[in-house]
Tab-separated table of C-alpha atoms in Angstrom:
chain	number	residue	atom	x	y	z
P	1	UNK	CA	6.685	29.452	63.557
P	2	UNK	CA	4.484	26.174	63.096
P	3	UNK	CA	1.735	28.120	61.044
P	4	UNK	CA	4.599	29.612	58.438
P	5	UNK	CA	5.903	26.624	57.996
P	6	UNK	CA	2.669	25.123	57.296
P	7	UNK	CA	1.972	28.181	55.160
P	8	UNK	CA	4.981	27.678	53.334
P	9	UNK	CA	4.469	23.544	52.679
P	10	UNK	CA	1.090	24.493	51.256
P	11	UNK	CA	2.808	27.101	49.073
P	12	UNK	CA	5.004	24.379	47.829
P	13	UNK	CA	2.554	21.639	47.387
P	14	UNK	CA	0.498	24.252	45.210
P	15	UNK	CA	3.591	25.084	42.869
P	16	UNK	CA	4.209	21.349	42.560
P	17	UNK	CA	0.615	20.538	41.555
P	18	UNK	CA	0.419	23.342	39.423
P	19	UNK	CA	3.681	22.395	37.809
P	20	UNK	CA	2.378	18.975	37.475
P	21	UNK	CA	-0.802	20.036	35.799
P	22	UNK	CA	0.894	22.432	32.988
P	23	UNK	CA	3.217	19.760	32.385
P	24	UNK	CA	0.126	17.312	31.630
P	25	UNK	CA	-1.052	19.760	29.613
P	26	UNK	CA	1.877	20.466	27.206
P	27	UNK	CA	2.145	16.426	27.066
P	28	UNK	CA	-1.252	16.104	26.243
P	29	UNK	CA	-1.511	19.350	23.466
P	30	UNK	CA	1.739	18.451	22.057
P	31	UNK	CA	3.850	21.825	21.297
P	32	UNK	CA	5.767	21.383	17.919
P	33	UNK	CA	8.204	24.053	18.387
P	34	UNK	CA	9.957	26.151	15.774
P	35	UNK	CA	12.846	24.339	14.349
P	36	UNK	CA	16.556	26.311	14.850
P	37	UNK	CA	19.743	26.624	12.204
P	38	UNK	CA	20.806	23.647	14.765
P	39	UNK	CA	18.211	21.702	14.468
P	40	UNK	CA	18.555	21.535	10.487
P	41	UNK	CA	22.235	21.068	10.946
P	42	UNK	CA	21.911	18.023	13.320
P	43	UNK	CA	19.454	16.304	10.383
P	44	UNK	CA	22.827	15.844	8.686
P	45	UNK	CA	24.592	13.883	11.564
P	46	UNK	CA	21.923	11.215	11.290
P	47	UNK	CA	21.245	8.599	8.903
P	48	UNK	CA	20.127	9.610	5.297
P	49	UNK	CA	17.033	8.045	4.739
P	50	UNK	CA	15.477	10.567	1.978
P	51	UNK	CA	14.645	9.286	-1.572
P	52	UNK	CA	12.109	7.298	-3.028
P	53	UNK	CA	12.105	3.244	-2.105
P	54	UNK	CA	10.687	0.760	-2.785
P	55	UNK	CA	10.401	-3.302	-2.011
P	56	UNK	CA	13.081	-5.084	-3.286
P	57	UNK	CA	11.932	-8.233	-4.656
P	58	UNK	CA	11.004	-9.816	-8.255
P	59	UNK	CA	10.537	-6.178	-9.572
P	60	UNK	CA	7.531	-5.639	-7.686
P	61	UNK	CA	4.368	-7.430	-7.086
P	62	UNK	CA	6.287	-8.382	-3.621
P	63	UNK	CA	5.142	-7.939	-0.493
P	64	UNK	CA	6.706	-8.258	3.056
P	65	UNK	CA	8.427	-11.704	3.893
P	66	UNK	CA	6.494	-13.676	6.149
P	67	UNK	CA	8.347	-16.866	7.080
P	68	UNK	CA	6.072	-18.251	9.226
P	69	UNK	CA	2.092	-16.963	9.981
P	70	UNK	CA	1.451	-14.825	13.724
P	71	UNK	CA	1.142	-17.631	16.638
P	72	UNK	CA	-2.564	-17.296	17.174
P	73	UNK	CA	-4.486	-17.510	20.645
P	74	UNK	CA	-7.271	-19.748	20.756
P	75	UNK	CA	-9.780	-16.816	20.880
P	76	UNK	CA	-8.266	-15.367	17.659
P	77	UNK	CA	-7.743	-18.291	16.179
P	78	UNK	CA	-10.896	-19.574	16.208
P	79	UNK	CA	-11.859	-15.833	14.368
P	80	UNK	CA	-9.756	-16.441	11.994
P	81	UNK	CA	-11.244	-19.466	10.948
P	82	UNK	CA	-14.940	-17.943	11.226
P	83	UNK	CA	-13.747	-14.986	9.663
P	84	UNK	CA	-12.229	-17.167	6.621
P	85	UNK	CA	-15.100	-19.201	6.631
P	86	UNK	CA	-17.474	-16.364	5.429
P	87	UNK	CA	-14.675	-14.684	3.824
P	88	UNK	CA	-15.446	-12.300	0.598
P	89	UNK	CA	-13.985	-12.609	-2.220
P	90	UNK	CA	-11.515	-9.555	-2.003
P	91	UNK	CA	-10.645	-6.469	0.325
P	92	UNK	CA	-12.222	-3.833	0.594
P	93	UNK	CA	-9.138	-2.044	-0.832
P	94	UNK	CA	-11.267	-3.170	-4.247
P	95	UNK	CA	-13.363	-0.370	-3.509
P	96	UNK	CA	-10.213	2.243	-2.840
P	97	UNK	CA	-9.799	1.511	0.994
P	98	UNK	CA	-6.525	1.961	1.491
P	99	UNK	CA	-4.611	-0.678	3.229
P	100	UNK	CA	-3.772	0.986	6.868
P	101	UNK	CA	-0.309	-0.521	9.162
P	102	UNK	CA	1.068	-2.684	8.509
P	103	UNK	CA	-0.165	-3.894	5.297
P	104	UNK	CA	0.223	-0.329	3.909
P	105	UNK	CA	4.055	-0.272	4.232
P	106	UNK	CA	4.228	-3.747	2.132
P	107	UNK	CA	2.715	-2.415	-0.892
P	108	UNK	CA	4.004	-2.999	-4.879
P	109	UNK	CA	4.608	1.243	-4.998
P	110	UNK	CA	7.496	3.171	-3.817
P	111	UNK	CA	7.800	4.925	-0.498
P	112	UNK	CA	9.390	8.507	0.011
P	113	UNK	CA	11.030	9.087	2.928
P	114	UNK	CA	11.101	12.905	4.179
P	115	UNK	CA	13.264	14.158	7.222
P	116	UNK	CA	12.656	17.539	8.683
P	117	UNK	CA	13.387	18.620	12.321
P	118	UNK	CA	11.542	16.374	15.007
P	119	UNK	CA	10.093	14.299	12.350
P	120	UNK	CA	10.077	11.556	9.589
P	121	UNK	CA	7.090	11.514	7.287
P	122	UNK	CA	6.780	8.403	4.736
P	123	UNK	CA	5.028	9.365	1.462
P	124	UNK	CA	3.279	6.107	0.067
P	125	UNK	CA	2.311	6.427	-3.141
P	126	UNK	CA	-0.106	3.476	-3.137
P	127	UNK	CA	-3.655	4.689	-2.345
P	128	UNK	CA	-1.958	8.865	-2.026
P	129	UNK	CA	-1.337	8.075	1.793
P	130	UNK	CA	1.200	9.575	4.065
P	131	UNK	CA	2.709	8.246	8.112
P	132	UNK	CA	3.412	10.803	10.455
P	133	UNK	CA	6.494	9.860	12.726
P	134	UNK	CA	7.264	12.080	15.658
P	135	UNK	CA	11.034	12.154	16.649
P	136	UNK	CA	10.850	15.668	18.690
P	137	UNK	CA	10.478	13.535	21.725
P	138	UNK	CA	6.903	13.857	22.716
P	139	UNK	CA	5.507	10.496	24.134
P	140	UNK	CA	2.678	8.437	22.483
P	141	UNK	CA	-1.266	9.449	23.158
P	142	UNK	CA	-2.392	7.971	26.276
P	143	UNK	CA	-5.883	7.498	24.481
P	144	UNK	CA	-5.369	7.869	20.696
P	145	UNK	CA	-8.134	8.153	17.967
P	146	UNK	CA	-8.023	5.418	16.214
P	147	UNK	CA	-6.372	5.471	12.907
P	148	UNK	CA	-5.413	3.534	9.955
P	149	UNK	CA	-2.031	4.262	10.632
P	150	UNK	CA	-2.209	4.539	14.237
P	151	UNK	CA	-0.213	7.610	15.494
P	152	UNK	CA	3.778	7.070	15.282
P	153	UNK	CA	6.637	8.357	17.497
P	154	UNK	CA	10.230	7.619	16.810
P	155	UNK	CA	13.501	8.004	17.929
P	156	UNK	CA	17.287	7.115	17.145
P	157	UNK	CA	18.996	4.363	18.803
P	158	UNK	CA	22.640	5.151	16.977
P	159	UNK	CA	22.086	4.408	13.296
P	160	UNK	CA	18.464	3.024	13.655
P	161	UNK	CA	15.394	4.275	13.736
P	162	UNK	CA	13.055	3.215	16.243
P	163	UNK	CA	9.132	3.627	15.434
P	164	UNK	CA	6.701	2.764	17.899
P	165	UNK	CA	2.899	2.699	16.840
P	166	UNK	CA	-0.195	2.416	18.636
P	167	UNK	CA	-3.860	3.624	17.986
P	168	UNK	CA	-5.417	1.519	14.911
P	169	UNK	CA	-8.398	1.484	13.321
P	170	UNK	CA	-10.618	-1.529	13.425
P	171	UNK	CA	-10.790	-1.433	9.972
P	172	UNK	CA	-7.206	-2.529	9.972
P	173	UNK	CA	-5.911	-6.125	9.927
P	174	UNK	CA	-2.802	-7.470	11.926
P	175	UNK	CA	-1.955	-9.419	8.855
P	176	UNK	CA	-4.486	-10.705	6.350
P	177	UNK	CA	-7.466	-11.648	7.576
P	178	UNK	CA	-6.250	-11.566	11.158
P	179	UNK	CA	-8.374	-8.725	12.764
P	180	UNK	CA	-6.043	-6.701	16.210
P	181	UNK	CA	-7.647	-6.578	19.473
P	182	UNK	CA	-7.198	-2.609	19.694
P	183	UNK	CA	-4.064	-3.039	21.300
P	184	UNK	CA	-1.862	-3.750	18.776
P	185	UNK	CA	1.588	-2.310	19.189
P	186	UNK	CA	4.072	-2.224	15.779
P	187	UNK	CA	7.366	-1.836	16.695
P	188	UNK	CA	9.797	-1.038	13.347
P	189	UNK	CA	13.045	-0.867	13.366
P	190	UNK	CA	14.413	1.296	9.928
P	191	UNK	CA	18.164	1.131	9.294
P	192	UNK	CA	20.759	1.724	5.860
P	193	UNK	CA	21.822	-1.699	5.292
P	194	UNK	CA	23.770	-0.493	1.802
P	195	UNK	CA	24.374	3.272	0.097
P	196	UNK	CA	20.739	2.365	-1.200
P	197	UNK	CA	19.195	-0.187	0.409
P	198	UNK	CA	17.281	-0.314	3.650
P	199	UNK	CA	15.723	-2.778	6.078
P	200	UNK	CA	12.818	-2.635	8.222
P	201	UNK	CA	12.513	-5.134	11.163
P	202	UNK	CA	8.379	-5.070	12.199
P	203	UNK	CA	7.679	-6.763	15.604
P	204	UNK	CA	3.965	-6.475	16.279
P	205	UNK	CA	2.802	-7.014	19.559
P	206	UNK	CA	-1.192	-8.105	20.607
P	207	UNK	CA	-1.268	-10.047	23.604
P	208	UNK	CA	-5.137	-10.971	23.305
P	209	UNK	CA	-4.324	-12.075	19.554
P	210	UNK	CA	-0.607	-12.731	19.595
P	211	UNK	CA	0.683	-15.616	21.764
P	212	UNK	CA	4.129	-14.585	20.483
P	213	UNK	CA	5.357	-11.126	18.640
P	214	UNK	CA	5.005	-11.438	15.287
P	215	UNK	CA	8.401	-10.380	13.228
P	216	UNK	CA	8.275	-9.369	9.524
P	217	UNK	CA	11.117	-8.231	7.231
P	218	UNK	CA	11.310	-6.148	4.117
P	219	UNK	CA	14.230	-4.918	2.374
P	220	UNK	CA	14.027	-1.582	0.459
P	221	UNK	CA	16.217	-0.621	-2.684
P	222	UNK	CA	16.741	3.241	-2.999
P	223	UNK	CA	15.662	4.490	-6.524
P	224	UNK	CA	17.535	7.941	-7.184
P	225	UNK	CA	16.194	8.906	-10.358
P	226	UNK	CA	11.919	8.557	-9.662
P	227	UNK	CA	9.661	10.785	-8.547
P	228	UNK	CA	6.099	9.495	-6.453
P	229	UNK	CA	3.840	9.461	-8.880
P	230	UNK	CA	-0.351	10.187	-8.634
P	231	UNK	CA	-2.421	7.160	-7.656
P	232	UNK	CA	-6.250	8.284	-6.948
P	233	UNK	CA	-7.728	4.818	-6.531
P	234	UNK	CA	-11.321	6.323	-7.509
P	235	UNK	CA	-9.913	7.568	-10.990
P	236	UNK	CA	-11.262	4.959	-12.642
P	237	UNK	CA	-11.869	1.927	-10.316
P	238	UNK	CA	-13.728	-0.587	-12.379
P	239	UNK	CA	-13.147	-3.305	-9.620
P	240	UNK	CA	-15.838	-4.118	-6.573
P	241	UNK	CA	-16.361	-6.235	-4.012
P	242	UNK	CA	-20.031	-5.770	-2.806
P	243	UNK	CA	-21.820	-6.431	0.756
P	244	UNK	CA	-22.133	-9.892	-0.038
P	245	UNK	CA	-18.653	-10.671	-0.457
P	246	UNK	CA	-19.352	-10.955	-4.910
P	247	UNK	CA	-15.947	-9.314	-6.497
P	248	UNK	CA	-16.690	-8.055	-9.584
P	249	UNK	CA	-15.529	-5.884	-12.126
P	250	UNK	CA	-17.478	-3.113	-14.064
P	251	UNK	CA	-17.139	-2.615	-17.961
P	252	UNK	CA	-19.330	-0.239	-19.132
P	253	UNK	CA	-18.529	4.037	-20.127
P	254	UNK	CA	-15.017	3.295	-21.116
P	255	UNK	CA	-12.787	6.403	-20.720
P	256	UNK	CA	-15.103	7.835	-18.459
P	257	UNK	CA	-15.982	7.143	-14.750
P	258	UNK	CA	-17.361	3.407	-14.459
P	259	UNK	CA	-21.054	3.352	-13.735
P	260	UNK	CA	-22.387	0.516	-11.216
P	261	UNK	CA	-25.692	-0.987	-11.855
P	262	UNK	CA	-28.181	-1.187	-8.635
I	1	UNK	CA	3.122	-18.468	-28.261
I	2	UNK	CA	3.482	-21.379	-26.154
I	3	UNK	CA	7.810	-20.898	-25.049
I	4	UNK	CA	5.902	-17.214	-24.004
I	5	UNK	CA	3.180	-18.300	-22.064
I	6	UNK	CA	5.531	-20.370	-20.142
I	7	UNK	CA	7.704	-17.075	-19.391
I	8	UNK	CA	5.048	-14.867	-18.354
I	9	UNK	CA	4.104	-17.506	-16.157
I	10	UNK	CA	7.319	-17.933	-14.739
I	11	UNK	CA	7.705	-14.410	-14.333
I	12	UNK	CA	4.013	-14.302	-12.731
I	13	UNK	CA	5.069	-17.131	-10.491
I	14	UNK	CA	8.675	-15.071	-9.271
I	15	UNK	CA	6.848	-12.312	-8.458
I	16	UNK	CA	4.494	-13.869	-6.386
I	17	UNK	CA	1.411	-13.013	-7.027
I	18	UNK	CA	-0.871	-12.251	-10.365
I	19	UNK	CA	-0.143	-9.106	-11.733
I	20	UNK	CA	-3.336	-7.111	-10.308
I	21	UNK	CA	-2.715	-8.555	-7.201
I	22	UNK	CA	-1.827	-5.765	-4.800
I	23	UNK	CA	-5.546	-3.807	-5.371
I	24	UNK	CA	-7.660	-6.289	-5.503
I	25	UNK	CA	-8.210	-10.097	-5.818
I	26	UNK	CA	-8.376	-12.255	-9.343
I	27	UNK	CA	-11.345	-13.610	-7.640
I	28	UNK	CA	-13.695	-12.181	-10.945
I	29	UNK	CA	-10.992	-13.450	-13.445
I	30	UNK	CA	-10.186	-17.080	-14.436
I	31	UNK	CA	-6.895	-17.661	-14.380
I	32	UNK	CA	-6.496	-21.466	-15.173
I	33	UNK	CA	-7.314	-20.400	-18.551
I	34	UNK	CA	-5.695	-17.997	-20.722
I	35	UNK	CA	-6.973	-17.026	-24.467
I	36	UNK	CA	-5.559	-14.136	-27.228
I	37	UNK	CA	-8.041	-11.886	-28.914
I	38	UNK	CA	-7.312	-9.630	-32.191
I	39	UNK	CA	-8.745	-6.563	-32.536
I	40	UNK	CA	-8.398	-2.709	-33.167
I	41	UNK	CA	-7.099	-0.318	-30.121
I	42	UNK	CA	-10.019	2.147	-29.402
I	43	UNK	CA	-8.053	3.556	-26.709
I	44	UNK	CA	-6.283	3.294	-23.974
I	45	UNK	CA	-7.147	4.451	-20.348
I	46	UNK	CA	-3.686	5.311	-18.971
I	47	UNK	CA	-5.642	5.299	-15.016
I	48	UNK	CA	-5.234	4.095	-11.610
I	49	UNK	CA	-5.668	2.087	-10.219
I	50	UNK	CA	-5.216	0.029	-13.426
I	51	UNK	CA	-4.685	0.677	-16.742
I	52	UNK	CA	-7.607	-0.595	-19.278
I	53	UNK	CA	-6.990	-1.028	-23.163
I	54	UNK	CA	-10.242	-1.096	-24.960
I	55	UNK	CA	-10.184	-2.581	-28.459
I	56	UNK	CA	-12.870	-3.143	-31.130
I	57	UNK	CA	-13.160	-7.129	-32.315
I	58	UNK	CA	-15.650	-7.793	-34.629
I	59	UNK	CA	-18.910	-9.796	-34.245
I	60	UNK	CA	-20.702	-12.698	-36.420
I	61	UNK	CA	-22.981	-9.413	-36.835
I	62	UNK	CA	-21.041	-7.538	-39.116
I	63	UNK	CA	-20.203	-5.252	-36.586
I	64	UNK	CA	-17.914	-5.005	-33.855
I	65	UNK	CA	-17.751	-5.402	-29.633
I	66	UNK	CA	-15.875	-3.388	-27.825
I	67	UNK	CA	-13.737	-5.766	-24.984
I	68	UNK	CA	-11.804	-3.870	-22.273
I	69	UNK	CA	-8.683	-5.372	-20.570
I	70	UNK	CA	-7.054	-4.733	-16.990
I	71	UNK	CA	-3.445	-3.673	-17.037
I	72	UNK	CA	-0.976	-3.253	-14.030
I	73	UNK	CA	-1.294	0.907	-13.026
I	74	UNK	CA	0.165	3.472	-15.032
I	75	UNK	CA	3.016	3.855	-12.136
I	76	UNK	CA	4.219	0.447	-11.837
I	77	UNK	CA	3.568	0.330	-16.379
I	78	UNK	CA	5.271	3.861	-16.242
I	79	UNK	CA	8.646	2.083	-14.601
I	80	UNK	CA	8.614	-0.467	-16.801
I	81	UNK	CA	9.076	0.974	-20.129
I	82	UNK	CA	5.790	1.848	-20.632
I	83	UNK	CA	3.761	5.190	-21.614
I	84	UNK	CA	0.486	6.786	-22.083
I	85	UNK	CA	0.592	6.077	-25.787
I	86	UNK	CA	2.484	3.182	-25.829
I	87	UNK	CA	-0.678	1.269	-27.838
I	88	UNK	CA	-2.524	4.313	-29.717
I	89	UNK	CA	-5.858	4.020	-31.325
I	90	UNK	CA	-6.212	2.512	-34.586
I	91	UNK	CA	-3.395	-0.034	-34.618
I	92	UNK	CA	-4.299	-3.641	-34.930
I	93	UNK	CA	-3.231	-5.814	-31.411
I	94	UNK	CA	-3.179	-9.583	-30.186
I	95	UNK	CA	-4.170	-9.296	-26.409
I	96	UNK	CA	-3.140	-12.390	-24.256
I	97	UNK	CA	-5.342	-12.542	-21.319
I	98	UNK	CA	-7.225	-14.346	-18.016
I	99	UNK	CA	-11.196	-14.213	-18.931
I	100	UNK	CA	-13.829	-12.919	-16.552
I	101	UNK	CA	-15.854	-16.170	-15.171
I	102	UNK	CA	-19.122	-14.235	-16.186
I	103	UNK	CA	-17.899	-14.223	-19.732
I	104	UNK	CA	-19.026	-10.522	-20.430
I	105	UNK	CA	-16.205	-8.793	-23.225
I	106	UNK	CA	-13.082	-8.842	-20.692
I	107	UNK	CA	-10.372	-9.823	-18.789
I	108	UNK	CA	-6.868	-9.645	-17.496
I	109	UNK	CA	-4.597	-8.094	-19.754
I	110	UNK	CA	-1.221	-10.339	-19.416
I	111	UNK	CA	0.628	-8.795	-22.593
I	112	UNK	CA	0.369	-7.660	-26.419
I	113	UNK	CA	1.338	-8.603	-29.247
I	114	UNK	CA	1.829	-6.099	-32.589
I	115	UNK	CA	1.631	-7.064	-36.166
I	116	UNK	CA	5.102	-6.964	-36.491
I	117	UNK	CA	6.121	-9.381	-33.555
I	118	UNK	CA	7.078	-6.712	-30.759
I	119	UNK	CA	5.588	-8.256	-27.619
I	120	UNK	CA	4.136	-5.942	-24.722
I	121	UNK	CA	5.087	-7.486	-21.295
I	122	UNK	CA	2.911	-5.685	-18.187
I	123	UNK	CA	5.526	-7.533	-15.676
I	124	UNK	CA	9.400	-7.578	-15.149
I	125	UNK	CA	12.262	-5.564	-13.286
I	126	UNK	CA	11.446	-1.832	-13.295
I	127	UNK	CA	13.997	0.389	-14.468
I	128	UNK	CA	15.927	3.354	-13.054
């Protein structure tokens, strides 16, 4: 009697673990299943966020509002100020790097948002670049590659939708010329304000950089009638800023590809 | 030319930043001073990630330098009224624009002017 019951407790124990282990591993590979005529049907229920957008503010040329600067720690304010002090005299972005989060999503270009079952992907036309935001439900990486845009998750919370992103490269700035720790969390909250306008509440999150979360806003206006148009930064990129921090700007084989001396 | 100048700036100013500024920095451009150069259009580079309008001015050589000028990109010129052959080669313009501090043949391109008065703005409200 004692032996089967022991027998039996081990059985359980090994179904448990084993459960436990193939649950890991779906979490960890991620299983994007095949959407159903439901699935497509339930898109409708939620909050139409498809179109092109883009900032609202002076035609362009604006960039997210930023009442007050992120509450620096000591630590990163004190890189900050070396950081300004040898500063270059542009972003790299001069030589086609795109932007990366958040700067990315506060660009002078229009946005298109896409919605498809268990996921809402943002087109950016500025630099050709594209976020990936997972609302199926899976959780965020435990150990993420690091990424310009970091890797996204989302869900709804009624009408808004919730993004939570983690996973950035170090090439990435928390705002400009603020570098993140590699914790940086961005927390965005997308909802219709209007038939065509949208806001996006950004709360980023850094406790070795941030002594406070830092909020931006940015309203979007909702342009019907465009179309994302092609932007290959390397078409014909006559701007520079070189590994000593000299901008510059290259004039020669006009029409063609710009040639930079050595 | 002056009443001008003093819009463009304004607009400038409203939309907070120089018109190039989203790609890179004005840091190679001067942009406390701000001259107009005649010449011929040689083309017209309708390109990201800016436009560049190339025109022919002549020299003290009897001859002619070609000077290139930065424009906004094709997508943001493209919502604003503009197209790929809105200046076409040949035609005789008046370029307002920021010089490079090195003082090679460029600059900023700010706007145009034709012979017959039409002025080319790069900046305002994009339309539908």
């Amino acid at each position: 009697m004692k032996s089967t019951r022991k027998i039996l407790l081990a059985f359980v124990l090994i179904v448990f673990v084993l459960a436990a282990i193939a649950t890991t591993a779906i979490a960890q590979k991620t299983v994007s299943r095949a959407p159903t005529a439901a699935d497509w049907a339930a898109l409708a229920r939620l909050p139409d966020f498809t179109g092109v957008w883009e900032i609202s503010r002076g035609g362009g040329g604006g960039r997210g509002v930023a009442p007050a600067g992120p509450a620096l720690t000591p630590e990163y304010a004190a890189k900050r100020d070396a950081l300004r002090a040898s500063a270059p005299e542009d972003k790299e972005t001069a030589n086609c790097l795109p932007a990366g989060m958040p700067a990315i999503m506060g660009q002078p270009y229009p946005m298109e948002f896409l919605m498809t079952p268990g996921k809402v992907t943002i087109v950016i036309e500025a630099y050709t670049q594209v976020r990936h935001i997972y609302t199926d439900g899976r959780p965020l990486p435990e150990d993420p590659d690091l990424k310009f845009h970091g890797t996204s998750i989302g869900h709804w919370e009624g009408e808004t939708l919730v993004v939570e992103t983690i996973g950035f490269s170090p090439l990435t700035q928390l705002a400009g010329g603020i570098p993140h720790s590699g914790n940086m969390r961005i927390v965005e909250r997308l909802r219709l304000t209007g038939p065509d306008t949208m806001s996006i509440e950004t709360t980023i999150t850094d406790p070795r950089v941030l002594t406070a979360p830092y909020k931006t806003n940015i309203t979007l206006a909702r342009h019907r009638n465009w179309t994302i148009a092609e932007y290959i930064c390397e078409e014909n990129n006559r701007n520079f800023v070189d590994e000593k921090g000299k901008a510059g700007v290259i004039l020669n084989n006009p029409g063609g590809l710009p040639q930079k001396k050595d | 030319m002056k009443i001008f100048s003093v819009i463009m700036m304004a607009s400038i100013i409203a939309a907070g930043a120089t018109p190039a500024a989203a790609h890179h920095s004005a840091a190679p451009f001067d942009l406390e001073t701000q001259k107009t150069i005649n010449g011929t259009v040689k083309q017209m580079d309708w390109t990201n990630p800016h436009t560049w309008v190339w025109i022919d001015v002549p020299n003290d050589k009897n001859g002619v330098d070609t000077w290139g000028f930065e424009g906004m990109s094709p997508n943001y010129l493209g919502r604003r009224g503009w197209t790929k052959s809105t200046l076409k080669p040949g035609e005789k313009i008046s370029i307002v624009y920021r010089p490079l501090k090195d003082g090679s043949h460029g600059g900023m391109f700010m706007s145009a002017q034709r012979p017959n008065g039409e002025v080319l703005r790069m900046t305002g409200q994009a339309v539908d």
